[in-house]
Every structure is written in C-alpha cells, then in structure tokens.
Tab-separated table of N, CA and C in Angstrom:
chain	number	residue	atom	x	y	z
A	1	UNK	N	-35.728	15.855	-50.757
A	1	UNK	CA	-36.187	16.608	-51.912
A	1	UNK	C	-36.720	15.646	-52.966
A	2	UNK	N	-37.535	16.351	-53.929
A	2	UNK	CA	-37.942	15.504	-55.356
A	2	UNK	C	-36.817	14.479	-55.677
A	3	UNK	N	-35.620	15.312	-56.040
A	3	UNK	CA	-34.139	14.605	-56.898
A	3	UNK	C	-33.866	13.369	-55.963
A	4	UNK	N	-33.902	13.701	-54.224
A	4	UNK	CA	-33.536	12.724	-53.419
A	4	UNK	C	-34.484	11.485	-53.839
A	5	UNK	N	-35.846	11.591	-53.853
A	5	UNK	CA	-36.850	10.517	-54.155
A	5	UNK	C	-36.366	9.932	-55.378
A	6	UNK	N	-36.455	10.769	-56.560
A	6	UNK	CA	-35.875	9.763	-57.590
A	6	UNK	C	-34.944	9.235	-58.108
A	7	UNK	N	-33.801	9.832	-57.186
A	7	UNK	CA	-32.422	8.956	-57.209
A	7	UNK	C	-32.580	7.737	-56.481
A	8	UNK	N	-33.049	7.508	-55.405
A	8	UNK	CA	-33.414	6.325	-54.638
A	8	UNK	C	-34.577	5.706	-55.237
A	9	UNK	N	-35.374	5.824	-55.864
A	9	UNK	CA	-36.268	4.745	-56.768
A	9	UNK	C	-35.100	4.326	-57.607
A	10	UNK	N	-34.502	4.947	-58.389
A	10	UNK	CA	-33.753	4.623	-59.401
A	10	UNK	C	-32.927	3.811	-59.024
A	11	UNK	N	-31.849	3.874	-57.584
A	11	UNK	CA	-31.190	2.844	-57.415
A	11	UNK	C	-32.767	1.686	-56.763
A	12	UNK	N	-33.491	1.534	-56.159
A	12	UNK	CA	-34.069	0.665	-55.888
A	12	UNK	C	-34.458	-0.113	-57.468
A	13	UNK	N	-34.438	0.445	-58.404
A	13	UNK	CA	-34.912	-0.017	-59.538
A	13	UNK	C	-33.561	-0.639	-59.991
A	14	UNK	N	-32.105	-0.068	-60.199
A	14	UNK	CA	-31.356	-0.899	-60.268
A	14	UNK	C	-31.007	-2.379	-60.113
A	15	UNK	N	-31.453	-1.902	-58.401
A	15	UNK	CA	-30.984	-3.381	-57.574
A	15	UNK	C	-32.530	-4.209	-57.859
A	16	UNK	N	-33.547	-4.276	-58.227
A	16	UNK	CA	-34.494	-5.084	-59.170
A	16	UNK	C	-33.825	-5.660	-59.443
A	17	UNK	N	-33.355	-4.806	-61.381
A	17	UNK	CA	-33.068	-4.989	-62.203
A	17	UNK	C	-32.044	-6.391	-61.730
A	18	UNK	N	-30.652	-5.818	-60.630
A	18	UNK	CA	-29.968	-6.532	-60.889
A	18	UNK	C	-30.290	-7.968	-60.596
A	19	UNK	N	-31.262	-8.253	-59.533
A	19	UNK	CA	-31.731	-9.415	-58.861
A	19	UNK	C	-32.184	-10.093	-59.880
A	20	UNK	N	-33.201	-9.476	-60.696
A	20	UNK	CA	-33.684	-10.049	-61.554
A	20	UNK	C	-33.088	-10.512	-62.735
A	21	UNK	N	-32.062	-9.547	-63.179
A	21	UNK	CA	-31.030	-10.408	-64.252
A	21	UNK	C	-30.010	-11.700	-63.555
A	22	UNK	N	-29.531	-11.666	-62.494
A	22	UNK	CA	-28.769	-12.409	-61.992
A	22	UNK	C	-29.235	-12.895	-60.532
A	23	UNK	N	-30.007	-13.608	-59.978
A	23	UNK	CA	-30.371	-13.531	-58.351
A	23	UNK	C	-28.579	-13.481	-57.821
A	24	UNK	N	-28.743	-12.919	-56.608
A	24	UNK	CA	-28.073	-13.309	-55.916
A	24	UNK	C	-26.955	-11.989	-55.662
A	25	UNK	N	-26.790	-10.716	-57.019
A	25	UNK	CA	-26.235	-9.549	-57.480
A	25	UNK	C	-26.354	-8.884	-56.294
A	26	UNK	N	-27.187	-8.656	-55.881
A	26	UNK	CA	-28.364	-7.240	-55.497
A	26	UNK	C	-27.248	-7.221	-53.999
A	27	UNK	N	-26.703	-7.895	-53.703
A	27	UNK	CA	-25.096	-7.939	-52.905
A	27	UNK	C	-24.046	-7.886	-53.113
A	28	UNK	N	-23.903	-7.640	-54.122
A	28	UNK	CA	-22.786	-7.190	-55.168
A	28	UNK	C	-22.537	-5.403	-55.109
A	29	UNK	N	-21.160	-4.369	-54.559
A	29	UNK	CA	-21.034	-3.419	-54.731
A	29	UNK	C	-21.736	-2.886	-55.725
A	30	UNK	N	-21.877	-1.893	-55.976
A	30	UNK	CA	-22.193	-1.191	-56.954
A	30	UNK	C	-22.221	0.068	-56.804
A	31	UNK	N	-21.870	1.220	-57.909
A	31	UNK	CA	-21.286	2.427	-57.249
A	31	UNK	C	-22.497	3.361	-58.477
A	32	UNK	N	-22.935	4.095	-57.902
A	32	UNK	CA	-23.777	5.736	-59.134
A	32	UNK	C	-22.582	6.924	-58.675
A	33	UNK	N	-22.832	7.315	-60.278
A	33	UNK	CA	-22.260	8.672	-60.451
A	33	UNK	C	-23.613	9.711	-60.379
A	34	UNK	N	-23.774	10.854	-59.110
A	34	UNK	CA	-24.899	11.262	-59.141
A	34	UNK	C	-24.008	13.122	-59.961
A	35	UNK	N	-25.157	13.573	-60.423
A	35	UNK	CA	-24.381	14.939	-61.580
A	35	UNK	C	-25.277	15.834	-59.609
A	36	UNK	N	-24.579	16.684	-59.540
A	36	UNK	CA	-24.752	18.172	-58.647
A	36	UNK	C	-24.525	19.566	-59.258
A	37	UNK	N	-25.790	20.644	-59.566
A	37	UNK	CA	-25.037	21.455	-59.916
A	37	UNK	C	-24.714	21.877	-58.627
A	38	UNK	N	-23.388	22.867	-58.720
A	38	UNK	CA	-22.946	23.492	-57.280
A	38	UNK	C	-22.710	25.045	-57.163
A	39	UNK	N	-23.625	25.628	-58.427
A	39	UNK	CA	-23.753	26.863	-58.589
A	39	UNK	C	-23.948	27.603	-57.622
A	40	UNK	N	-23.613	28.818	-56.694
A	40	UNK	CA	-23.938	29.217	-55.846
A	40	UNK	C	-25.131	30.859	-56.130
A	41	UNK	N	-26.255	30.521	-55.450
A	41	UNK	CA	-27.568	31.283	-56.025
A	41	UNK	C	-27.683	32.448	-54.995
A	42	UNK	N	-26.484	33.014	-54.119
A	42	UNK	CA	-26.950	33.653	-53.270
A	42	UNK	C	-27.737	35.223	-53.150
A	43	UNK	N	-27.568	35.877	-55.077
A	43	UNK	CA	-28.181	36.807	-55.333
A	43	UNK	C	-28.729	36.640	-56.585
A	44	UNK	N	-29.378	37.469	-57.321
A	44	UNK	CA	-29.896	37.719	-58.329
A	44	UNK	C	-29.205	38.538	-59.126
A	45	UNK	N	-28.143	38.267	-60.467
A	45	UNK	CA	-27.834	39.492	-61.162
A	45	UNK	C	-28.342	39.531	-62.739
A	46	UNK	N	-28.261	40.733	-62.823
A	46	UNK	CA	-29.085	41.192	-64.275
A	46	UNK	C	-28.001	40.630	-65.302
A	47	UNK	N	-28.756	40.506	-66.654
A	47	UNK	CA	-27.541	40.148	-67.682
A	47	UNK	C	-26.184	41.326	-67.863
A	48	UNK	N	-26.950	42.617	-67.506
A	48	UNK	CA	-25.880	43.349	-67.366
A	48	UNK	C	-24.628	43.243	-66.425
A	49	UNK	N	-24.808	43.158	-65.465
A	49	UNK	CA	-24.190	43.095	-64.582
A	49	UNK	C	-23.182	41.498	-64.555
A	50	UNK	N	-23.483	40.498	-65.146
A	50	UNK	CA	-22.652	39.253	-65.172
A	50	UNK	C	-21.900	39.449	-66.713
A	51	UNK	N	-22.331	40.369	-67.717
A	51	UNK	CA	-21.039	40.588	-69.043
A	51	UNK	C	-19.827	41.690	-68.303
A	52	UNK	N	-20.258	42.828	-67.142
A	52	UNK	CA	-19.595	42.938	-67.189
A	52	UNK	C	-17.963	42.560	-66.807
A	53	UNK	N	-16.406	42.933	-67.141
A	53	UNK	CA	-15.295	42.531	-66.455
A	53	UNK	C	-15.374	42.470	-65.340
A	54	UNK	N	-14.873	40.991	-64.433
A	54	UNK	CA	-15.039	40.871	-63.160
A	54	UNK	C	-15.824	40.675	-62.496
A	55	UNK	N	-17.117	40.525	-63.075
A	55	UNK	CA	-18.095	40.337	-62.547
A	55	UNK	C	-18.265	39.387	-61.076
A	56	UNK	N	-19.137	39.325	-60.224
A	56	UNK	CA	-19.168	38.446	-59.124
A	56	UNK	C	-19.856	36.935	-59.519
A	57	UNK	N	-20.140	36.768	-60.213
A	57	UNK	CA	-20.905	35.640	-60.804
A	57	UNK	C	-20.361	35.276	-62.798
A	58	UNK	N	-20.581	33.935	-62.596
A	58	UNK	CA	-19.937	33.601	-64.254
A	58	UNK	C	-21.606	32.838	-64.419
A	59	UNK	N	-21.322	33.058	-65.974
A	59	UNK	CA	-22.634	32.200	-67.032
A	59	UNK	C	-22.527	30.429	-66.261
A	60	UNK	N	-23.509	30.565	-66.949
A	60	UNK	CA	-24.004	29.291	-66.843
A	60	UNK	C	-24.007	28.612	-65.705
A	61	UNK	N	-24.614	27.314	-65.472
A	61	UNK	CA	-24.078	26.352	-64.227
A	61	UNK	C	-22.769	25.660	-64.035
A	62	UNK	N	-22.384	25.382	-62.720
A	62	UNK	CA	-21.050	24.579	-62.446
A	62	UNK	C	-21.418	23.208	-61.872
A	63	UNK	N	-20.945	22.357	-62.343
A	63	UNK	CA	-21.576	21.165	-62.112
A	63	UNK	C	-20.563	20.235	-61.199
A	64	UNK	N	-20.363	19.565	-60.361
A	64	UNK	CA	-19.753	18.565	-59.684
A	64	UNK	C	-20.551	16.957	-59.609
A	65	UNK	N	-19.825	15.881	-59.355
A	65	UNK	CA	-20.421	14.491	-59.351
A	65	UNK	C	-20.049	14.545	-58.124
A	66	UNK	N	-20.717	13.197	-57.687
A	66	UNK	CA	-19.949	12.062	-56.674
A	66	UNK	C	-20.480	10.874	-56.698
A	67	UNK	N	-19.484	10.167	-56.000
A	67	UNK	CA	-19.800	8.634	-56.468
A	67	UNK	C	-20.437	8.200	-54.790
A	68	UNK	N	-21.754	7.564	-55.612
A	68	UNK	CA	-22.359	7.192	-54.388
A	68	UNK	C	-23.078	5.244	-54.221
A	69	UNK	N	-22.680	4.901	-53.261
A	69	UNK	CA	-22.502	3.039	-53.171
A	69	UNK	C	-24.162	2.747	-53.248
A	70	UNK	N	-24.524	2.046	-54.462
A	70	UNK	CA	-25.971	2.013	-53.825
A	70	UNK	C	-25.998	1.125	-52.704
A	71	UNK	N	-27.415	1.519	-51.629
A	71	UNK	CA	-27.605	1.077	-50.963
A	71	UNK	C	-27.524	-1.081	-50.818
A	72	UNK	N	-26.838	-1.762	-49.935
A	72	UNK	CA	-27.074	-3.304	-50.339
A	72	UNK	C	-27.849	-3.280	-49.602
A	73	UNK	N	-28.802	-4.841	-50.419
A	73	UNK	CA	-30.613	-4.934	-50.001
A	73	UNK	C	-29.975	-6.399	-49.778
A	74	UNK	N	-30.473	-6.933	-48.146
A	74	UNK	CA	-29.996	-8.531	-48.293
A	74	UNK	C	-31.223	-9.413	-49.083
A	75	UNK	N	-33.051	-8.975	-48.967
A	75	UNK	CA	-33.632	-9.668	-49.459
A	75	UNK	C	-34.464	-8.322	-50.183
A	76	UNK	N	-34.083	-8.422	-51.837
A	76	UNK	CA	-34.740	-7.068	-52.116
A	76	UNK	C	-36.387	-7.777	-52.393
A	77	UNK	N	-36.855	-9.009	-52.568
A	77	UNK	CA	-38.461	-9.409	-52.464
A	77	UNK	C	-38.769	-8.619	-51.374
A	78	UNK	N	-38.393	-8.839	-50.258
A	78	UNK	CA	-39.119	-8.187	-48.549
A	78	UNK	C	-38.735	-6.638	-48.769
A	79	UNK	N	-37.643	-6.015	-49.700
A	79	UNK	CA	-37.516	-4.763	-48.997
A	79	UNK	C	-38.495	-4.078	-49.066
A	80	UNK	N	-38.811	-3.083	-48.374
A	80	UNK	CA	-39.195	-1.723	-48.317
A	80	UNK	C	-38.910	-0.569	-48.828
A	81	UNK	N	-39.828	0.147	-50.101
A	81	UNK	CA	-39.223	0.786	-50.827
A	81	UNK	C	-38.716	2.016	-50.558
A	82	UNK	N	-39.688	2.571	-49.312
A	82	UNK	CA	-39.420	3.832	-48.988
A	82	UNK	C	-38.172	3.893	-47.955
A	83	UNK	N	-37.896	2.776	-47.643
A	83	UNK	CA	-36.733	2.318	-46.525
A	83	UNK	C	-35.428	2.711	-47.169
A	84	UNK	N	-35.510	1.746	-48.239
A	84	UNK	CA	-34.660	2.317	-49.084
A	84	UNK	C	-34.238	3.889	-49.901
A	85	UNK	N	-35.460	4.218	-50.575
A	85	UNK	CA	-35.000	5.850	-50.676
A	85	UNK	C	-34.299	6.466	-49.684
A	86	UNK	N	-35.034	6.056	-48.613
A	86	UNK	CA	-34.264	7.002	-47.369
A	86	UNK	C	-33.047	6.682	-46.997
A	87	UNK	N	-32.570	5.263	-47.468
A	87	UNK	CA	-30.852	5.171	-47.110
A	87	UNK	C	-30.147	5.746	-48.229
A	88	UNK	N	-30.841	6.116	-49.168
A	88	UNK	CA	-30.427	6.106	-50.060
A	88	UNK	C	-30.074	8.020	-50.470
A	89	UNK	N	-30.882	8.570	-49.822
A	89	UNK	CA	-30.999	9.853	-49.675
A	89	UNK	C	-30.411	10.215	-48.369
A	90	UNK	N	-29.828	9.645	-47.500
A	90	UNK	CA	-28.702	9.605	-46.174
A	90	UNK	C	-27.232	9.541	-46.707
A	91	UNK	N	-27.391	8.321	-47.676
A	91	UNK	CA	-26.001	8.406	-48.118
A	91	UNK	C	-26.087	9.778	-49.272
A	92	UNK	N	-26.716	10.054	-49.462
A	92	UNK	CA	-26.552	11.375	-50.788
A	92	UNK	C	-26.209	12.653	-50.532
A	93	UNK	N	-27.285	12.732	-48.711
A	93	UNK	CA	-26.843	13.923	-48.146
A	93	UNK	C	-25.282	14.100	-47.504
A	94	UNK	N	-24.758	12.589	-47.204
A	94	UNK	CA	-23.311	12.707	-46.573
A	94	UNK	C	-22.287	13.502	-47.250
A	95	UNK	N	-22.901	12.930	-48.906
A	95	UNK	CA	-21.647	12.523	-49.816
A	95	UNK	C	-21.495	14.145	-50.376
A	96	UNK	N	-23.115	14.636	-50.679
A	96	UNK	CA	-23.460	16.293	-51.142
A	96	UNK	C	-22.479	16.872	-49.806
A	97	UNK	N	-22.669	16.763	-48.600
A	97	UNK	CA	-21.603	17.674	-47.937
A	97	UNK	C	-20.579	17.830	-47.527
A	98	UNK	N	-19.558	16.599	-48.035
A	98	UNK	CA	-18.086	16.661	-48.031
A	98	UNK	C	-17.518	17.359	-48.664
A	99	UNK	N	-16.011	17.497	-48.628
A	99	UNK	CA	-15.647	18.304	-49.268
A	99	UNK	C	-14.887	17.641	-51.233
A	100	UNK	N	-15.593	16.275	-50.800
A	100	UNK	CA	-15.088	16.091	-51.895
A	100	UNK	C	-15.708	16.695	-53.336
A	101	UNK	N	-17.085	17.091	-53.393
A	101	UNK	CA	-18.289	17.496	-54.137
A	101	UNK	C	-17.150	19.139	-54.837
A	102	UNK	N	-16.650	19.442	-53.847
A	102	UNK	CA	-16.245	20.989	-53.986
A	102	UNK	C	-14.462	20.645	-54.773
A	103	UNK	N	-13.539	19.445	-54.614
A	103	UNK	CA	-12.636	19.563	-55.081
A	103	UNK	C	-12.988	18.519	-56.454
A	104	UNK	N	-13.896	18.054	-56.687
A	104	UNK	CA	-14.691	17.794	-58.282
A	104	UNK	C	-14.542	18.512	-58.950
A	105	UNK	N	-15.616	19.639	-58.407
A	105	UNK	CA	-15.953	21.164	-58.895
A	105	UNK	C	-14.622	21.112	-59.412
A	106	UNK	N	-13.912	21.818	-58.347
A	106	UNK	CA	-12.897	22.642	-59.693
A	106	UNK	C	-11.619	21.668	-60.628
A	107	UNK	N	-11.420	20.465	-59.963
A	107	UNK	CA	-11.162	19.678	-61.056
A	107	UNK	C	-11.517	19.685	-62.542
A	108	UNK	N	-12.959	19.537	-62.547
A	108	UNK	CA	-13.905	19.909	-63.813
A	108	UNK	C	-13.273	21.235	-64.752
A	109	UNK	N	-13.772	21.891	-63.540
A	109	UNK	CA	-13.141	23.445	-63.723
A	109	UNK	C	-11.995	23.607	-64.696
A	110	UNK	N	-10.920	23.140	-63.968
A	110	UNK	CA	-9.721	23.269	-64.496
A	110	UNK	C	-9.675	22.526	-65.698
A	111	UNK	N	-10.106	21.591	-65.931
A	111	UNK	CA	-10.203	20.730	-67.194
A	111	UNK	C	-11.222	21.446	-68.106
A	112	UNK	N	-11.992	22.021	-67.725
A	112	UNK	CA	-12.660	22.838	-68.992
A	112	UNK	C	-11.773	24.218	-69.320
A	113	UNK	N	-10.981	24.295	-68.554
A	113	UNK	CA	-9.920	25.922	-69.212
A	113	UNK	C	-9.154	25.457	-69.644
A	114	UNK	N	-8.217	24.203	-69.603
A	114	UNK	CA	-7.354	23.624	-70.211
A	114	UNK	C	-7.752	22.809	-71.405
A	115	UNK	N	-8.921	22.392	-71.727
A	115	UNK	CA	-8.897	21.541	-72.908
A	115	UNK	C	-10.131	21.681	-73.458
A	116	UNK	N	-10.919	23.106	-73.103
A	116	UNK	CA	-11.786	24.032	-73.894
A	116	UNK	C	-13.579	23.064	-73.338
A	117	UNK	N	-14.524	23.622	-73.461
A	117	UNK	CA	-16.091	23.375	-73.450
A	117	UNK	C	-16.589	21.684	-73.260
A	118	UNK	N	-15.740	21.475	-74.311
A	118	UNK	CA	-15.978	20.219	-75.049
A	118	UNK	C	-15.841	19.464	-74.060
C-alpha cells in the first residue's frame, strides 16, 4: 500500500540519516513505533444509528501500535531502495497480523476508560 511505501522510505531515510551522522550505525538495532488504526469498517452506519444505546459501532477511530525493527542494511551506499521498502513492508505485514496489534488495541482501550481521553 501507499502507508507501506512511506514507512519504508522513512526507515530507509533513517538508516541514511544514521550512517551519515555516525558511519558504521546503520548496524546498530533500531526499533519504529508504527500508529495502526484498527477500526473495523465492515458496514456503514448513519449518525443516527451509532448515538443510539448499544449501538454496534463506537465514534471515532481505535488506534493500536507496534514496534517494528528497522530493516539492517550491511552497505547502505550499495543498497537498493526499493529492496528495502519491501523488507520493510514484509516485516510490517507480519507484525500488522499478529495478535499482538489486537492486545495493544485494548490495552490503549482500557487506559483511555481508566484515566479519561487525555
């Protein structure tokens, strides 16, 4: 997808960055927090229908993270950029379908009913 492409430029732009501030980094762990919403879109309801009690659907979006390793580049001069997006969007799709994405979620969850919006 779009998001997949520019999460993987972005870490390819990272690991630049990091080479270029420090040679030698760009082998150095490094971990992104990527944001997911995990709203589920499987119908369409009217504003009526989501005020009322009980409704099947709540306002707004639900959002989950996960932490994802950027890709290590042994020589990022030679890499390949699109090589990279694509490991980079492999590891994104793993991480989007575990189940860890879903016990985030309501972690979050629970921390926004217990200690309000904010």
């Amino acid at each position: 997808t779009v998001n997949d492409v520019i999460t993987g430029t972005v870490f390819y732009g990272i690991q630049l960055y990091m080479h270029r501030m420090s040679p030698g980094s760009e082998n150095l762990p490094a971990t992104a927090l990527v944001l997911l919403n995990t709203r589920s879109l499987s119908k369409h309801l009217s504003l009526e229908d989501i005020s009322k009690d009980g409704a099947e659907a709540s306002w707004g979006n639900q959002f989950g993270y996960i932490h994802v390793p950027l890709p290590a580049c042994k020589c990022i001069k030679k890499a390949n950029p699109i090589d990279y997006v694509l490991e980079a969007q492999e590891l994104i799709s793993k991480k989007r379908s575990s189940l860890s994405v879903y016990l985030i979620g309501r972690f979050l969850e629970m921390l926004r009913r217990l200690r309000g919006p904010e």
